[in-house]
Coordinates of C-alpha atoms in Angstrom, one line a residue:
M1 CA 113.2 130.9 92.2
F2 CA 117.0 130.4 92.3
L3 CA 119.7 127.8 91.8
R4 CA 120.8 125.7 94.7
A5 CA 124.0 123.7 94.7
K6 CA 124.8 120.7 96.9
T7 CA 128.4 119.3 97.0
R8 CA 128.9 115.6 97.4
Y9 CA 132.1 113.7 97.5
K10 CA 132.3 110.6 95.4
D11 CA 135.4 108.5 94.9
G12 CA 137.4 111.3 96.6
K13 CA 136.3 114.0 94.3
P14 CA 133.8 116.8 94.9
H15 CA 130.7 116.9 92.7
R16 CA 128.2 119.8 92.6
Y17 CA 124.6 119.0 91.9
F18 CA 122.2 121.8 91.1
S19 CA 118.4 122.2 91.6
I20 CA 116.0 124.9 90.9
V21 CA 114.3 125.9 94.1
E22 CA 111.3 128.2 94.7
S23 CA 110.6 130.2 97.7
R24 CA 107.0 130.0 98.8
R25 CA 105.2 131.6 101.7
A26 CA 103.4 129.3 104.1
M27 CA 101.3 129.7 107.2
G28 CA 102.6 132.1 109.9
G29 CA 104.7 134.1 107.4
R30 CA 107.3 131.3 107.1
V31 CA 109.1 130.8 103.8
I32 CA 109.4 127.2 102.4
Q33 CA 111.8 126.3 99.7
R34 CA 110.2 123.9 97.2
H35 CA 112.3 121.9 94.8
V36 CA 111.1 122.6 91.3
L37 CA 113.5 120.8 89.1
Y38 CA 116.7 118.7 89.5
L39 CA 119.5 119.7 87.1
G40 CA 122.3 117.5 88.3
E41 CA 125.8 118.6 87.4
I42 CA 126.0 121.6 85.0
N43 CA 128.8 123.6 83.6
D44 CA 129.4 127.4 84.0
S45 CA 127.6 128.4 80.9
Q46 CA 124.6 126.3 81.5
R47 CA 124.5 127.7 85.0
A48 CA 124.6 131.2 83.6
A49 CA 121.8 130.4 81.2
W50 CA 119.5 129.1 84.0
C51 CA 120.2 132.0 86.3
K52 CA 119.3 134.4 83.4
S53 CA 115.9 132.7 82.9
L54 CA 114.7 132.6 86.5
D55 CA 112.1 135.2 87.7
I56 CA 111.0 136.1 91.1
F57 CA 107.3 136.7 91.9
H58 CA 105.9 138.7 94.8
D59 CA 102.7 138.1 96.8
G60 CA 100.0 140.8 96.8
R61 CA 97.4 142.0 99.4
R62 CA 93.6 141.9 99.5
E63 CA 91.4 144.9 99.2
Q64 CA 87.9 145.9 98.1
L65 CA 88.0 147.5 94.7
A66 CA 85.7 149.1 92.0
I67 CA 86.9 148.1 88.6
F68 CA 86.6 150.1 85.3
P69 CA 88.1 149.8 81.9
E70 CA 91.0 152.3 81.2
D71 CA 89.1 154.1 78.4
R72 CA 86.2 155.1 80.8
T73 CA 86.2 157.8 83.5
P74 CA 85.0 156.2 86.7
P75 CA 82.3 158.0 88.8
P76 CA 83.3 159.1 92.3
L77 CA 82.9 156.2 94.8
P78 CA 83.9 157.4 98.3
D79 CA 83.6 153.9 99.9
H80 CA 85.7 152.0 97.3
E81 CA 89.2 152.3 95.9
V82 CA 88.8 153.0 92.1
V83 CA 91.0 150.9 89.8
Q84 CA 91.1 151.1 86.0
I85 CA 92.2 148.0 84.2
R86 CA 93.8 147.3 80.9
L87 CA 91.4 144.7 79.3
N88 CA 93.8 144.2 76.3
R89 CA 96.5 142.9 78.7
L90 CA 94.3 140.4 80.5
R91 CA 96.0 137.0 81.0
V92 CA 95.2 133.7 82.7
S93 CA 97.9 131.7 84.6
K94 CA 98.5 128.8 87.0
P95 CA 95.9 126.3 86.0
R96 CA 95.5 123.7 88.8
Q97 CA 93.2 120.8 89.7
W98 CA 90.4 121.9 92.1
G99 CA 87.2 119.8 91.7
A100 CA 88.4 116.4 92.9
C101 CA 90.4 117.9 95.7
W102 CA 87.2 119.8 96.8
L103 CA 85.1 116.7 96.6
V104 CA 87.5 114.6 98.8
C105 CA 87.5 117.5 101.3
E106 CA 83.7 117.4 101.3
M107 CA 83.8 113.6 102.2
W108 CA 86.3 114.6 105.0
N109 CA 83.8 117.2 106.3
L110 CA 80.9 114.7 106.0
L111 CA 82.7 112.4 108.4
R112 CA 83.4 115.3 110.6
L113 CA 87.1 114.3 110.8
D114 CA 88.2 117.9 111.8
D115 CA 86.3 117.2 115.1
F116 CA 88.5 114.2 115.7
W117 CA 91.8 115.5 114.5
A118 CA 91.6 119.1 115.6
S119 CA 92.6 118.3 119.2
R120 CA 95.2 115.7 118.2
L121 CA 97.1 117.5 115.5
L122 CA 97.6 120.9 117.0
P123 CA 99.6 123.6 115.2
S124 CA 103.3 123.7 116.2
R125 CA 104.9 126.7 117.9
E126 CA 106.6 127.5 114.6
G127 CA 103.1 127.7 112.9
T128 CA 103.1 124.3 111.1
D129 CA 99.6 123.4 110.3
W130 CA 99.8 119.6 111.0
L131 CA 96.1 119.1 110.3
G132 CA 96.4 120.8 106.9
I133 CA 99.5 118.8 106.1
F134 CA 97.7 115.5 107.0
K135 CA 94.7 116.4 104.9
A136 CA 97.0 117.1 101.9
Q137 CA 98.6 113.6 102.4
V138 CA 95.2 111.9 102.5
V139 CA 93.9 113.7 99.4
Y140 CA 97.2 112.9 97.6
A141 CA 96.8 109.2 98.4
L142 CA 93.3 109.1 97.0
L143 CA 93.7 111.1 93.9
D144 CA 97.3 110.3 92.9
H145 CA 100.1 108.1 94.3
G146 CA 103.7 108.3 94.9
S147 CA 106.2 109.4 97.5
E148 CA 106.1 112.3 99.9
W149 CA 109.0 113.8 97.9
R150 CA 106.8 113.8 94.8
L151 CA 103.9 115.4 96.8
H152 CA 106.4 118.2 97.9
R153 CA 108.1 118.8 94.7
D154 CA 105.4 118.3 92.1
W155 CA 101.9 117.4 92.9
Y156 CA 100.9 119.9 95.5
G157 CA 101.7 122.9 93.3
K158 CA 99.5 121.4 90.5
T159 CA 96.4 121.4 92.8
A160 CA 94.2 124.0 94.4
L161 CA 94.7 122.4 97.9
A162 CA 96.3 125.6 99.2
D163 CA 93.2 127.5 98.1
I164 CA 90.8 125.0 99.6
L165 CA 92.6 124.4 102.9
G166 CA 93.8 127.9 103.4
T167 CA 97.3 126.8 103.7
G168 CA 100.5 128.0 102.1
D169 CA 101.4 127.6 98.4
A170 CA 104.0 124.9 99.2
V171 CA 104.7 122.2 101.7
S172 CA 108.2 121.3 103.0
D173 CA 109.4 117.7 102.3
D174 CA 110.6 117.3 105.9
V175 CA 107.2 118.4 107.3
L176 CA 105.5 115.7 105.3
Y177 CA 107.8 113.1 106.8
R178 CA 107.4 114.4 110.4
C179 CA 103.7 114.4 110.1
L180 CA 103.7 110.7 109.6
D181 CA 105.3 110.3 113.0
K182 CA 102.2 111.9 114.7
L183 CA 99.5 109.5 113.3
L184 CA 99.8 106.0 114.6
M185 CA 99.0 106.7 118.3
H186 CA 95.4 107.7 117.3
K187 CA 94.6 104.6 115.0
R188 CA 92.4 102.8 117.5
E189 CA 90.5 105.8 118.6
L190 CA 89.9 106.9 114.9
F191 CA 88.3 103.6 113.9
S192 CA 86.0 103.7 116.9
F193 CA 85.0 107.3 115.8
L194 CA 84.5 106.3 112.3
R195 CA 82.3 103.4 113.2
G196 CA 79.9 105.8 114.9
Q197 CA 80.0 108.1 111.9
W198 CA 79.2 105.4 109.4
E199 CA 76.5 104.1 111.7
D200 CA 74.8 107.5 111.8
L201 CA 75.3 108.3 108.1
F202 CA 74.5 104.9 106.4
R203 CA 73.1 102.7 109.3
A204 CA 76.0 100.4 108.9
G205 CA 75.7 97.1 110.7
Y206 CA 78.5 95.3 112.5
D207 CA 77.1 91.8 113.3
V208 CA 79.0 90.2 110.4
L209 CA 82.8 90.7 110.1
L210 CA 84.9 89.7 107.1
Y211 CA 88.6 88.8 108.0
D212 CA 91.4 88.3 105.5
L213 CA 95.1 89.1 104.9
T214 CA 97.1 90.4 102.1
S215 CA 100.8 91.5 101.5
T216 CA 102.5 94.6 100.0
Y217 CA 106.0 94.7 98.8
F218 CA 108.9 97.2 98.9
E219 CA 110.9 98.7 96.1
C220 CA 114.3 98.5 97.5
D221 CA 117.5 96.4 97.2
T222 CA 118.5 96.2 100.9
P223 CA 117.8 93.2 102.9
G224 CA 114.7 93.1 105.1
S225 CA 114.8 94.5 108.7
G226 CA 112.1 95.1 111.2
K227 CA 108.8 94.0 109.8
R228 CA 110.2 93.9 106.2
K229 CA 110.7 90.2 105.5
R230 CA 110.4 87.7 102.7
G231 CA 107.3 85.6 102.7
Y232 CA 104.4 84.3 100.6
S233 CA 103.7 87.2 98.2
R234 CA 100.1 87.7 97.0
D235 CA 101.6 90.4 94.6
K236 CA 103.6 87.9 92.7
R237 CA 106.8 89.6 93.9
P238 CA 108.8 86.9 95.8
D239 CA 111.9 88.8 94.9
C240 CA 111.0 91.7 97.2
V241 CA 110.7 92.0 101.0
Q242 CA 107.1 92.7 102.2
V243 CA 104.8 93.2 105.1
V244 CA 101.5 91.4 105.7
I245 CA 98.3 93.4 106.3
A246 CA 95.5 91.8 108.3
L247 CA 92.1 93.6 107.9
I248 CA 88.6 93.4 109.3
V249 CA 85.7 95.0 107.3
T250 CA 81.9 94.8 107.4
P251 CA 80.0 93.4 104.3
E252 CA 79.5 97.0 103.2
G253 CA 83.3 97.6 103.0
F254 CA 83.6 99.7 106.2
P255 CA 87.0 98.9 107.9
L256 CA 86.9 98.2 111.6
A257 CA 90.5 97.4 112.3
Y258 CA 93.8 96.4 110.6
E259 CA 97.3 95.6 111.6
V260 CA 100.6 95.5 109.8
L261 CA 102.5 92.3 110.5
D262 CA 105.9 90.8 109.6
G263 CA 106.3 89.8 106.0
N264 CA 106.7 86.2 106.9
T265 CA 103.7 85.9 109.2
S266 CA 101.5 82.8 108.7
D267 CA 97.8 83.5 108.1
R268 CA 97.0 80.8 110.7
T269 CA 98.7 82.5 113.6
T270 CA 96.9 85.9 113.3
L271 CA 93.2 85.2 114.2
P272 CA 93.3 84.9 118.0
D273 CA 94.9 88.3 118.5
F274 CA 92.2 89.9 116.3
L275 CA 89.3 88.2 118.1
Q276 CA 90.7 89.7 121.4
K277 CA 91.4 93.1 119.7
I278 CA 87.8 93.5 118.4
E279 CA 86.3 92.4 121.7
N280 CA 88.4 94.9 123.7
Q281 CA 87.7 97.8 121.3
Y282 CA 84.1 97.2 120.5
G283 CA 83.0 95.0 123.4
K284 CA 81.4 91.5 123.3
A285 CA 78.6 91.0 120.9
N286 CA 77.0 88.2 118.8
R287 CA 79.2 88.6 115.8
V288 CA 79.7 86.2 112.9
W289 CA 83.3 85.9 111.7
V290 CA 83.5 85.1 108.0
M291 CA 86.9 83.8 106.8
D292 CA 88.4 82.0 103.8
R293 CA 90.0 78.6 104.3
G294 CA 93.6 78.6 105.4
V295 CA 93.0 81.4 108.0
P296 CA 91.7 79.4 111.1
T297 CA 93.3 76.1 112.3
E298 CA 91.3 73.3 113.7
K299 CA 92.5 74.3 117.2
I300 CA 91.3 77.9 116.8
L301 CA 87.9 76.8 115.6
E302 CA 87.5 74.4 118.6
D303 CA 88.4 77.2 120.9
M304 CA 85.9 79.5 119.3
R305 CA 83.2 76.8 119.8
N306 CA 84.1 75.9 123.3
A307 CA 84.7 79.5 124.6
T308 CA 82.6 80.7 127.6
T309 CA 80.6 82.8 125.1
P310 CA 80.9 80.9 121.8
V311 CA 82.2 82.9 118.9
S312 CA 80.2 82.4 115.7
Y313 CA 82.1 81.6 112.6
L314 CA 81.7 80.7 109.0
V315 CA 84.7 79.6 107.1
G316 CA 85.5 78.0 103.7
T317 CA 86.8 74.3 103.7
P318 CA 89.1 72.7 101.2
R319 CA 87.3 70.5 98.7
G320 CA 89.3 67.5 99.8
K321 CA 87.1 67.4 102.9
L322 CA 84.1 66.6 100.7
T323 CA 85.5 63.1 100.1
S324 CA 84.7 62.0 103.7
L325 CA 81.3 63.8 103.6
E326 CA 80.0 62.7 100.3
K327 CA 77.9 59.9 101.6
A328 CA 76.3 62.1 104.3
F329 CA 75.3 64.6 101.6
L330 CA 73.7 62.1 99.2
D331 CA 70.3 61.8 100.9
K332 CA 70.0 65.5 101.7
P333 CA 67.7 67.7 99.5
W334 CA 68.9 70.7 97.5
E335 CA 67.6 74.1 98.3
I336 CA 67.6 77.1 96.1
A337 CA 69.8 79.9 97.5
K338 CA 69.8 81.9 94.3
N339 CA 68.6 81.4 90.7
D340 CA 71.8 79.5 89.7
V341 CA 72.9 78.4 93.2
L342 CA 71.8 75.2 95.1
V343 CA 72.8 74.4 98.7
K344 CA 72.4 71.5 101.1
I345 CA 73.4 71.1 104.7
I346 CA 74.4 68.4 107.1
E347 CA 75.4 68.4 110.8
E348 CA 78.5 66.6 112.2
D349 CA 80.6 66.9 115.4
G350 CA 79.0 70.0 116.6
E351 CA 79.3 71.9 113.3
V352 CA 77.2 72.3 110.2
Y353 CA 78.7 71.8 106.7
V354 CA 77.1 73.5 103.7
L355 CA 77.6 72.3 100.2
A356 CA 76.8 74.9 97.5
K357 CA 76.9 74.5 93.8
S358 CA 77.0 77.6 91.6
R359 CA 76.3 77.3 87.8
G360 CA 78.3 80.4 87.1
R361 CA 81.4 79.3 89.0
F362 CA 81.0 75.8 87.3
H363 CA 81.3 77.4 83.8
K364 CA 84.2 79.4 84.9
E365 CA 86.2 76.6 86.4
K366 CA 85.3 74.4 83.4
A367 CA 86.7 77.0 81.0
M368 CA 89.8 77.2 83.1
R369 CA 90.3 73.4 83.2
V370 CA 89.8 73.0 79.5
R371 CA 92.2 75.8 78.7
K372 CA 95.0 74.5 80.9
L373 CA 94.5 70.8 80.0
R374 CA 94.6 71.7 76.2
R375 CA 97.8 73.6 76.7
L376 CA 99.3 70.8 78.8
W377 CA 98.3 68.1 76.2
Q378 CA 99.7 70.2 73.3
H379 CA 103.0 70.7 75.3
L380 CA 103.3 67.0 76.0
K381 CA 102.6 66.1 72.3
E382 CA 105.3 68.5 71.1
L383 CA 107.8 66.9 73.6
R384 CA 107.0 63.4 72.3
E385 CA 107.6 64.5 68.7
Q386 CA 110.8 66.3 69.4
C387 CA 112.2 63.4 71.5
P388 CA 114.9 65.6 73.5
S389 CA 117.3 64.1 75.8
R390 CA 116.0 62.6 79.0
D391 CA 117.4 65.4 81.2
H392 CA 115.9 68.1 78.9
L393 CA 112.6 66.3 78.8
L394 CA 112.4 66.2 82.6
M395 CA 113.1 70.0 82.7
K396 CA 110.4 70.6 80.1
I397 CA 107.9 68.5 82.0
G398 CA 108.7 70.4 85.2
V399 CA 107.8 73.7 83.4
A400 CA 104.6 72.1 82.1
K401 CA 103.7 70.9 85.6
K402 CA 104.2 74.4 87.1
E403 CA 101.8 75.9 84.3
A404 CA 99.2 73.2 84.8
G405 CA 99.1 73.3 88.6
R406 CA 96.9 70.8 90.3
L407 CA 95.4 69.7 86.9
F408 CA 98.8 68.0 86.1
S409 CA 97.7 65.1 88.5
L410 CA 94.9 64.3 85.9
V411 CA 97.6 63.0 83.4
N412 CA 99.4 59.7 83.9
L413 CA 103.0 60.0 82.5
K414 CA 105.4 57.2 81.5
I415 CA 108.9 58.5 81.7
P416 CA 111.9 56.9 80.2
K417 CA 114.2 55.0 82.6
P418 CA 117.8 56.5 83.1
D419 CA 119.3 54.1 80.6
E420 CA 116.6 54.4 77.9
E421 CA 116.4 56.7 75.0
V422 CA 113.4 59.1 74.6
S423 CA 111.0 57.7 72.1
P424 CA 107.2 57.5 71.6
E425 CA 107.4 54.1 73.2
T426 CA 109.3 55.1 76.3
F427 CA 107.5 58.4 76.8
S428 CA 103.7 58.4 76.8
F429 CA 100.8 60.0 78.6
A430 CA 97.1 59.4 79.1
F431 CA 94.3 60.9 81.2
N432 CA 93.4 59.4 84.5
A433 CA 89.7 58.9 84.0
A434 CA 88.7 58.5 87.7
K435 CA 90.5 61.7 88.8
Y436 CA 89.2 63.5 85.8
R437 CA 85.6 62.6 86.7
A438 CA 86.1 63.5 90.3
V439 CA 87.5 67.0 89.4
R440 CA 84.6 67.6 86.9
N441 CA 82.0 66.6 89.4
R442 CA 83.2 69.1 92.0
E443 CA 83.7 72.1 89.8
G444 CA 81.5 74.9 90.8
S445 CA 81.1 73.7 94.4
Y446 CA 81.9 75.3 97.7
L447 CA 82.1 73.5 101.0
L448 CA 81.5 75.7 104.1
R449 CA 81.6 74.9 107.7
S450 CA 80.0 76.8 110.7
N451 CA 78.9 76.5 114.3
L452 CA 75.6 78.4 113.4
K453 CA 73.4 75.4 113.5
S454 CA 70.1 77.2 113.3
E455 CA 70.9 79.3 110.3
D456 CA 69.4 78.6 106.9
P457 CA 72.0 77.2 104.4
S458 CA 71.1 79.8 101.8
I459 CA 71.8 82.6 104.3
L460 CA 75.2 81.0 105.3
W461 CA 76.1 80.9 101.6
Q462 CA 75.1 84.5 101.0
Q463 CA 77.2 85.6 104.1
Y464 CA 80.2 83.7 102.8
I465 CA 80.3 85.2 99.3
Q466 CA 80.5 88.6 100.9
L467 CA 84.2 87.8 101.3
T468 CA 84.4 89.3 97.8
E469 CA 84.0 92.7 99.5
I470 CA 87.2 92.4 101.4
E471 CA 89.0 91.3 98.3
Q472 CA 87.6 94.5 96.6
V473 CA 89.1 96.5 99.6
F474 CA 92.6 95.1 99.0
K475 CA 92.2 95.8 95.2
E476 CA 91.3 99.4 95.8
L477 CA 94.1 99.8 98.4
K478 CA 96.6 98.5 95.9
S479 CA 95.3 100.2 92.7
D480 CA 93.4 103.3 93.6
M481 CA 95.4 104.2 96.8
A482 CA 98.6 102.7 95.4
I483 CA 99.7 101.3 98.7
R484 CA 102.5 99.4 96.8
P485 CA 105.4 99.6 96.4
I486 CA 106.5 101.2 99.7
Y487 CA 109.7 103.2 99.8
H488 CA 110.0 103.7 103.6
Q489 CA 112.4 101.6 105.6
C490 CA 111.5 102.5 109.3
D491 CA 108.7 100.5 110.7
Q492 CA 106.9 103.5 112.0
R493 CA 107.0 105.3 108.7
I494 CA 105.8 102.1 106.9
E495 CA 102.8 101.8 109.2
S496 CA 102.1 105.5 108.8
H497 CA 102.2 105.2 105.0
I498 CA 99.7 102.4 105.2
F499 CA 97.6 104.4 107.7
V500 CA 97.4 107.3 105.3
A501 CA 96.3 104.9 102.5
F502 CA 93.5 103.5 104.8
M503 CA 92.4 107.1 105.7
A504 CA 92.1 107.7 102.0
Y505 CA 90.1 104.5 101.6
C506 CA 87.7 105.6 104.4
L507 CA 86.9 108.7 102.3
Q508 CA 86.5 106.7 99.2
V509 CA 84.1 104.1 100.8
T510 CA 82.1 107.1 102.2
L511 CA 81.7 108.6 98.8
K512 CA 80.8 105.1 97.4
H513 CA 77.9 104.8 99.9
K514 CA 76.8 108.3 99.3
L515 CA 76.6 107.4 95.5
K516 CA 75.1 104.0 96.1
P517 CA 71.5 105.3 96.4
L518 CA 71.9 107.3 93.2
A519 CA 73.1 104.5 90.9
R520 CA 74.8 101.1 91.6
G521 CA 77.1 101.5 88.6
L522 CA 78.3 105.0 89.7
T523 CA 81.8 104.4 91.2
P524 CA 83.8 106.9 93.2
R525 CA 86.6 106.7 90.7
T526 CA 84.3 107.8 87.9
V527 CA 83.0 110.7 90.0
L528 CA 86.4 111.9 91.0
E529 CA 87.5 111.9 87.4
K530 CA 84.5 114.0 86.4
F531 CA 85.2 116.5 89.2
A532 CA 88.9 116.6 88.3
A533 CA 88.0 118.4 85.1
I534 CA 87.1 121.5 87.2
Q535 CA 90.2 123.6 87.3
M536 CA 91.1 126.8 89.2
V537 CA 93.0 129.5 87.3
D538 CA 94.4 132.9 88.2
V539 CA 93.0 135.8 86.0
H540 CA 95.4 138.7 85.9
L541 CA 93.9 142.2 85.2
P542 CA 96.7 144.9 84.8
T543 CA 95.7 148.3 86.1
T544 CA 96.7 151.7 84.9
D545 CA 98.7 152.5 87.9
G546 CA 101.0 149.5 87.5
R547 CA 99.3 147.0 89.8
H548 CA 97.7 143.6 89.0
L549 CA 94.2 142.5 90.0
I550 CA 94.3 138.7 90.5
L551 CA 91.0 136.8 90.4
S552 CA 91.4 133.1 91.5
R553 CA 88.4 131.3 89.8
Y554 CA 87.4 127.7 89.4
T555 CA 85.9 126.8 86.0
E556 CA 82.3 126.3 85.5
P557 CA 81.5 122.6 85.9
E558 CA 80.3 120.7 82.9
D559 CA 76.7 119.4 82.6
D560 CA 77.6 116.0 83.9
A561 CA 79.3 117.4 87.0
Q562 CA 76.4 119.8 87.5
L563 CA 74.0 116.8 87.5
L564 CA 76.2 115.0 90.0
L565 CA 76.2 118.0 92.3
H566 CA 72.5 118.2 92.2
E567 CA 71.9 114.5 92.9
M568 CA 74.6 114.4 95.7
K569 CA 73.0 117.6 97.2
L570 CA 76.3 119.4 97.2
R571 CA 76.8 123.1 96.5
L572 CA 80.1 124.6 95.3
P573 CA 81.6 127.3 97.5
S574 CA 81.8 130.9 96.6
Q575 CA 84.6 132.0 94.4
P576 CA 87.7 133.3 96.4
P577 CA 88.0 137.0 96.9
P578 CA 90.3 139.0 94.6
K579 CA 93.8 140.1 95.4
I580 CA 95.8 143.0 94.2
T581 CA 99.6 143.4 94.0
N582 CA 101.6 146.4 95.1
P583 CA 102.5 148.9 92.3
N584 CA 105.6 148.4 90.5
P585 CA 108.6 150.4 91.8

C-alpha cells in the first residue's frame, strides 16, 4: 500500500488530496490499484506518519506439503516437501463474508446463467474477466447496496467473492463502469432464456400477466436530462428527477419484461407498446392481462376487445363507476369467493363487472376513515376555539384538507365572508350525512371489469388480487436491491444499473421458489442473513525456514445453516487448497 496524491486547482490555487491505495493482483497477472482510504489534504508530518505505518504484502505460491510441529523430527517423505511449523505463532487474518456470496452464486448456477453469458461477456484481450465482474455486481446488488465506487473501494475486499469466483483480490472502479456498457443489448434474450429456466425448474405458468408501473428517483442537484425528468413520484420525492419503470410479472413473481421510461411518462400511454412487445417476444397466446385502474384508457380497452384476436383483460375500476351500476347489481345474488369475500357479477356493453366485498378490507378502510375524520374534526374544533384571522383560517383549512384527502368532502363548512370576523357563528362545520352513508356503504368493495364473460366471478377476483405480487416486486427492488436512489446521469448507465438490480431480483425470486416447498414463512432475506454468518479466514502457520503456510478456510456453519443446507439439498464445496509464501530474504 502507498499514498497517492492528486492535485486539483480550486480558486486559482493548487490543492493536493491524498488517498491510501493498495496494489492487488488480478487475473492475467495485471495489477489493480484499489482505493483503501481517502485522506484529503494532509500536512508534511501527517504524510510522514502515514508512510511510516504502511506495509507491503507479497503473494505466495501453491505447493503440496507435509506439516510437522517444530519440536518433532519429521520422517523421510520422498514425495512431499516437509515443512515444520511454529504453532505458538499461529495467527488468523482477513475475515470476510463467504456464505451469502456462495449461496447467491449457487442460485446463479441453478439458473445456468453461465451458459447464457459466457458467449456474450468474453474476456478482453487485456485479460479482464467481464463475466466475473458482472457476477460481482449482481451479488453486490442483492446482498448490499451502493455505488460502483463503494463496491470497488470497500465491499469487494470484505467478501470472499475472489475465492468463490477465482478472480483477483480487487476490481478496478473503471472496469465496473465499463461492464455496465456491455449488458443492455442482451436484455431481451436474457428474459426469454430465464422464462425457459423457470418453466423447467418450477413449472411456472405464463397465461396470466400482471402489469404495473413505479418510479425511482435520483440523488442529484442537476436538472433532468434524457430520461431523467420530474413527474408523479411514487417514492414521495417530488423534489427529485426520476425515471418510470414499467414491469410485467407472472402471479408467482417471475419477471417477463420491463422498460425504463421518461420520468414524466403517463401510465395511460404505456400499455399498447407492452402488448406488442410481449406478443413479438413470446408469440401470440391466450393471456389475461391484469392491471390496476388508471393504467388502461377506455380506447385501449375497446381496442383490446375488438382486435382480430381479442386480448383478455381484467382491470380495476374506480368506485365512482358503481353509482351507475348499483341498480343492476341489486337483484344479483352474492357468491362466496373466500371465507370473508363475497362477489356478484353483471354483464353490460360487451363486458362483465364484478363487485367484490372483503370483510378484512372493510375493517381496514373503516379504521382509516375513523382516524382521519377524528383528526379533521379535532382540527376544526381547535380552529373555531382559536378564532384566527380569516386569511390564517383559510390556510389552516387548506392544511387540514390535504391531510384528510377525499374524506374532507364529508364535512360541510361555513366560512366567514371577506368582511366578517371569525367567530363560532360565522365559522361552523357539520357532517354531510348522505355522503357519509355512501362512503361507509362502499368501504371494503372492489369493482372490476373484464371481457372474460365465461369466467366465474370468484376466479376473476382471485386473479385481480394477485396484483399484490407485482407490488411486492417493486418493494423488494426498492428495499432489498436498493434500486433507489440512482447516482448515474447517462441514460445507458441508468438502465444498466436497473438491469443489474433486476438480475439480482431474478436470483432472489429463484431462491424464494426453492424455499417455498420447505416453508412458506422462510424468506430469501432470512436465509441470506443466516448464511452471511459463515465467514472465510486465512490461517497463517509460520514455518521454521521463514515461510508462511496460509490456509483459507470458511467457518463451520451453525446448526440452523446446516439444517437449511440439508433441506435445500445443497453441499458446501471443499475447502480451498493451502498456499505457501516464499522464504524471507
